[in-house]
XYZ file of N, CA and C in Angstrom:
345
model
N -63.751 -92.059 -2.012
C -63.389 -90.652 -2.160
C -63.861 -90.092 -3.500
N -63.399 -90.904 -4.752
C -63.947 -90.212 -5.788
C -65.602 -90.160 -5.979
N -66.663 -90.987 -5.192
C -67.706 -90.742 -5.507
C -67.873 -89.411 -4.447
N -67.551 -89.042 -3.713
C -67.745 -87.761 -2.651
C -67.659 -86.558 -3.741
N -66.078 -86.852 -4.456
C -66.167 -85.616 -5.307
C -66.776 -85.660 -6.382
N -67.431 -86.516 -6.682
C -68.265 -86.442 -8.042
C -69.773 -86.064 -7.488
N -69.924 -86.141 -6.127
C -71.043 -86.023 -5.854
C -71.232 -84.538 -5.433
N -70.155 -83.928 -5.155
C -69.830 -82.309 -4.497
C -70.081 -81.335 -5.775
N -69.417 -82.109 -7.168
C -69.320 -81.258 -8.065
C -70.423 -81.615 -8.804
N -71.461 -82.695 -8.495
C -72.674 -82.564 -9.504
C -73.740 -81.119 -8.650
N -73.693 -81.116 -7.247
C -74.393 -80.304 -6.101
C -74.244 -78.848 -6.839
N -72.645 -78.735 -6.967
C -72.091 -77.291 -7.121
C -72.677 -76.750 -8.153
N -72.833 -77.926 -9.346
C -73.684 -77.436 -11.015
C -74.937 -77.461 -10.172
N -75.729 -78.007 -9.681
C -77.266 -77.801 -9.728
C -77.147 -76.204 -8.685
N -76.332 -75.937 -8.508
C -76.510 -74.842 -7.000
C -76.484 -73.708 -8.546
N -75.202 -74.024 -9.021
C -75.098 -72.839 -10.046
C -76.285 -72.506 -11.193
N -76.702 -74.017 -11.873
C -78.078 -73.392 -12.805
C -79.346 -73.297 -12.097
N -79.387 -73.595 -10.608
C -80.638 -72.937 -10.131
C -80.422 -71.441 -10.251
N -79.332 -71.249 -9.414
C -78.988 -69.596 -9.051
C -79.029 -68.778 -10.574
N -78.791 -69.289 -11.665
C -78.842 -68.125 -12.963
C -80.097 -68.628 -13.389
N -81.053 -69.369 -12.869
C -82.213 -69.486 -13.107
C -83.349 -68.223 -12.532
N -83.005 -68.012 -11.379
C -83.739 -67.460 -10.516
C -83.505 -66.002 -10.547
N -81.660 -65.764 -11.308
C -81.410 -63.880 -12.054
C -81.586 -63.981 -13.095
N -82.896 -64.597 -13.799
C -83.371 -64.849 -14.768
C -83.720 -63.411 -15.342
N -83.948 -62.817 -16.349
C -84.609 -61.430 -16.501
C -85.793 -61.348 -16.136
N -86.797 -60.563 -15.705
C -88.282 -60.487 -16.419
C -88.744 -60.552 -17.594
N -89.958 -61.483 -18.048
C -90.469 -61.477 -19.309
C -90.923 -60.082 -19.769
N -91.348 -59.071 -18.914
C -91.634 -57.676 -19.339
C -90.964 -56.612 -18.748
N -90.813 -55.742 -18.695
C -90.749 -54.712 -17.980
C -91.367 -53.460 -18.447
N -92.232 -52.475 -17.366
C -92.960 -51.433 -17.552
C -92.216 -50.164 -17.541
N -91.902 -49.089 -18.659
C -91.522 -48.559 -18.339
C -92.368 -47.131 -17.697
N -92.746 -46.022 -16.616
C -93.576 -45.472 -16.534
C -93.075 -44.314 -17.484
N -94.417 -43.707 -18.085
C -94.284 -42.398 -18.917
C -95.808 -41.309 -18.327
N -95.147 -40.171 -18.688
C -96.414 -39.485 -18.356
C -97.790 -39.697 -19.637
N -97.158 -40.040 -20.609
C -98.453 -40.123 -21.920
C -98.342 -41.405 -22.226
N -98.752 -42.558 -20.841
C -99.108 -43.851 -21.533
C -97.704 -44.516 -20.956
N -97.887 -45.639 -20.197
C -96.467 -46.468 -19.883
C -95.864 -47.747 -20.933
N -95.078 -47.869 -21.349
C -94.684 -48.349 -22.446
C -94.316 -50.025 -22.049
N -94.845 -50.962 -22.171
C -94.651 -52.505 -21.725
C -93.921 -53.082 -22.818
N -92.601 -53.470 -22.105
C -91.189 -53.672 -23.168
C -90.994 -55.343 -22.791
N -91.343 -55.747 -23.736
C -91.410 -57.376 -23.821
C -89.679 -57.826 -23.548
N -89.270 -57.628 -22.610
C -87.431 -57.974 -21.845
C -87.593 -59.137 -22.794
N -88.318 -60.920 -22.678
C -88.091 -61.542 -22.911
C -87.952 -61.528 -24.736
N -88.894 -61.406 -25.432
C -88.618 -61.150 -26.908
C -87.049 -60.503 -27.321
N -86.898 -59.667 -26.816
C -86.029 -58.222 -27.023
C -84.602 -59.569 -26.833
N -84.504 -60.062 -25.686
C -83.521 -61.113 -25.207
C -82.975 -62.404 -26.247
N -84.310 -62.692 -26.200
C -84.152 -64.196 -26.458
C -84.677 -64.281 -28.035
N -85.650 -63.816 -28.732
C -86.275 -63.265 -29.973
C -85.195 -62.785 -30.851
N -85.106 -61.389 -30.513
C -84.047 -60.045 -31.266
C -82.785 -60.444 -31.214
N -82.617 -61.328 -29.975
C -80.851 -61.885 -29.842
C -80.118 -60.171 -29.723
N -80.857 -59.465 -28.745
C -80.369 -57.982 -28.600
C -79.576 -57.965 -26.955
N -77.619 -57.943 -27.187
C -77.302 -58.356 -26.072
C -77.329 -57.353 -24.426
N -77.416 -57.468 -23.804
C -77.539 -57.077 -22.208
C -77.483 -55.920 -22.026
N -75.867 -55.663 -22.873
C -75.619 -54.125 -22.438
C -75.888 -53.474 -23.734
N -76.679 -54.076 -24.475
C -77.298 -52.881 -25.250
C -77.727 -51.461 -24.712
N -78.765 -51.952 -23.915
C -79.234 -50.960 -22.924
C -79.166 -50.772 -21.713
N -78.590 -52.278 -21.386
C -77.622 -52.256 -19.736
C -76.555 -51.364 -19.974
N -76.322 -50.469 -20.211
C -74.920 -50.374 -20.836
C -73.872 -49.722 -19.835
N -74.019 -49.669 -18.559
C -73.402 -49.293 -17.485
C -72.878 -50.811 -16.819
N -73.789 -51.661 -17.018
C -73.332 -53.200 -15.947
C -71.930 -53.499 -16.826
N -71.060 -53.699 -15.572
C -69.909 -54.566 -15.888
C -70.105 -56.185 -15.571
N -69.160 -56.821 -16.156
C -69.491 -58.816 -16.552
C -69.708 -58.955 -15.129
N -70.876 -59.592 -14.271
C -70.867 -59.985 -13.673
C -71.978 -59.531 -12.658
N -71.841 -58.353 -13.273
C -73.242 -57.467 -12.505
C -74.323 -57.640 -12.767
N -75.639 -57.593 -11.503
C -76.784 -57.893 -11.865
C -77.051 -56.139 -12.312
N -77.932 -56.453 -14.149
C -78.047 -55.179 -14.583
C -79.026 -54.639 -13.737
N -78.733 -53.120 -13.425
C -79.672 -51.903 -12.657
C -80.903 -51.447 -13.628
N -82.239 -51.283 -12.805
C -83.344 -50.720 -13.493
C -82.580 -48.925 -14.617
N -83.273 -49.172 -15.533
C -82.934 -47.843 -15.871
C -82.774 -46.472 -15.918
N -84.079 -46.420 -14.454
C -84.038 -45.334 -13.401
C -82.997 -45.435 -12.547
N -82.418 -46.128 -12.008
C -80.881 -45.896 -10.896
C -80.217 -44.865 -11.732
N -80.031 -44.776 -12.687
C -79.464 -43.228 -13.349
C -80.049 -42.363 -14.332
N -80.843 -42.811 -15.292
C -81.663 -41.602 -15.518
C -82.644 -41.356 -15.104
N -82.554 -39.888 -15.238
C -83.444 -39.308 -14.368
C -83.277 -39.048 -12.816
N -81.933 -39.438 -12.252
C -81.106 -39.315 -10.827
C -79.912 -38.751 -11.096
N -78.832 -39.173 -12.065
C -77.383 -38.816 -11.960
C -77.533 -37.849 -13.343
N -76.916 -36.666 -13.064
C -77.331 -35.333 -13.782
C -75.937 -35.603 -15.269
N -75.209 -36.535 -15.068
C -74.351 -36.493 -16.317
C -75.250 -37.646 -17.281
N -76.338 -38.535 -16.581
C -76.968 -39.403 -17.863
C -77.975 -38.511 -17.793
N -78.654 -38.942 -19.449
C -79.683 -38.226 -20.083
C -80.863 -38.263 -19.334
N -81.630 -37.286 -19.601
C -83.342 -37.646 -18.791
C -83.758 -39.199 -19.238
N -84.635 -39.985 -18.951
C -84.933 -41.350 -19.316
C -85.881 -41.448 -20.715
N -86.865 -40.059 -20.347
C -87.607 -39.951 -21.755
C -86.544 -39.724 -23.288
N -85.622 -38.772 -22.754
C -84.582 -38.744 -24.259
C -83.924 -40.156 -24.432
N -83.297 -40.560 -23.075
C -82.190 -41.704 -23.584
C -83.441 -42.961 -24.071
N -84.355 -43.554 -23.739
C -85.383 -44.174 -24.376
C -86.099 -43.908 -25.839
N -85.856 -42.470 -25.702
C -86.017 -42.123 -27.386
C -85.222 -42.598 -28.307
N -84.227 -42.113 -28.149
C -83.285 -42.203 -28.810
C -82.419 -43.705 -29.217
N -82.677 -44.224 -27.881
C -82.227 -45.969 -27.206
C -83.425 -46.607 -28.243
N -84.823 -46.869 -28.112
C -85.547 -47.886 -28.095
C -86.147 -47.198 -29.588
N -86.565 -45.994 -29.843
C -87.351 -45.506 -31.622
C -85.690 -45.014 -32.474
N -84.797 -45.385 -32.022
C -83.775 -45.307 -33.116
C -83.202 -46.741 -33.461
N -83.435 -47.491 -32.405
C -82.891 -49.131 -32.915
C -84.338 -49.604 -33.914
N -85.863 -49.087 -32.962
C -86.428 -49.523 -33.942
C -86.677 -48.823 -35.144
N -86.473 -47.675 -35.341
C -86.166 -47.320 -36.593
C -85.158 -47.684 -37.698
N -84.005 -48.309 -37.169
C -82.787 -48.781 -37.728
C -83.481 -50.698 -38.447
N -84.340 -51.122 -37.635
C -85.036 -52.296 -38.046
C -86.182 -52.359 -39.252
N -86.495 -50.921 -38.894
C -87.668 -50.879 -40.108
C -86.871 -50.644 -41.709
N -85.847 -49.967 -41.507
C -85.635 -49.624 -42.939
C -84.941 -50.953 -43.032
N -84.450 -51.900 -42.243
C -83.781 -53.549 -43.208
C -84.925 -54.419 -43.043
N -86.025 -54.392 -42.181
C -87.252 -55.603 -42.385
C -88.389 -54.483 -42.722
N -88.737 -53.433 -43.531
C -89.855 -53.122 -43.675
C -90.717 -53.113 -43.007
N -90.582 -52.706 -41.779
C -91.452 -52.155 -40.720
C -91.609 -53.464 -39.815
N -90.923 -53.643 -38.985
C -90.565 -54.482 -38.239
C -90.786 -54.358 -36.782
N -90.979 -52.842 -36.695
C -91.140 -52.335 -34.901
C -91.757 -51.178 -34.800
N -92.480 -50.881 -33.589
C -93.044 -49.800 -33.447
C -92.562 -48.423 -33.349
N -92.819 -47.475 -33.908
C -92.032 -45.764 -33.815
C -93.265 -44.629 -33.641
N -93.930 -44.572 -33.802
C -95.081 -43.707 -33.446
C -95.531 -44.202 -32.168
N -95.310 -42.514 -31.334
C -96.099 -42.765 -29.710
C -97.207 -43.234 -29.040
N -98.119 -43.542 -29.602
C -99.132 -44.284 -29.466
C -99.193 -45.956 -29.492
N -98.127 -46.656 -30.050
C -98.005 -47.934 -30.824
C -97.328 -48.418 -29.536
N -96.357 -47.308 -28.777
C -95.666 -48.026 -27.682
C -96.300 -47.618 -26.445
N -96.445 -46.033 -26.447
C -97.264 -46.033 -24.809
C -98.882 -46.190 -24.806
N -99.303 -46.563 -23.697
C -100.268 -47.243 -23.856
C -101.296 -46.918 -22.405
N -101.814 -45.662 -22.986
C -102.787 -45.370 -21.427
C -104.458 -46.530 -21.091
């Protein structure tokens, strides 16, 4: 009997770190813009920056797989358009990085979108 349950509960761990293997993030994600689409390195930002989930997930509750950032902006009229909340979201954190590492991230529109 006890090797059954030692054998049920080694199954149950490999079932579980496959499965958070596979809602792994993407290493990139594209965001589209009309002047140039901006390619946001997910994995750096994650695992690099140590910048957590709901930074910019910031709607997912514990447990939720986080939603693209279009499911509400730019759809639900109480969140911001996606071009402001990305402004403001992604060239104010990296602006907040440049003045403690001396230019540490990109802030001029050209550096991030990229036709």
């Amino acid at each position: 009997m006890k090797r059954a349950t030692v054998l049920f509960t080694f199954l149950a761990f490999v079932l579980v770190v496959a499965g958070s293997l596979f809602a792994a993030a993407p290493d990139s994600a594209v965001l589209a813009a009309k002047n140039g689409n901006v390619t946001l390195s997910h994995k750096a930002h994650a695992e690099t920056y140590k910048i957590a989930c709901a930074t910019c997930h910031h709607t997912t509750k514990e447990g939720e797989t986080p939603q693209k950032c279009g499911a509400c902006h730019g759809v639900d009229a109480k969140a911001p358009a996606a071009k402001d909340a990305f402004h403001t979201q992604c060239q104010g954190c990296h602006k907040t990085e440049n003045e403690k590492n001396a230019k540490a991230a990109p802030v001029k529109c050209m550096e991030c979108h990229k036709k």
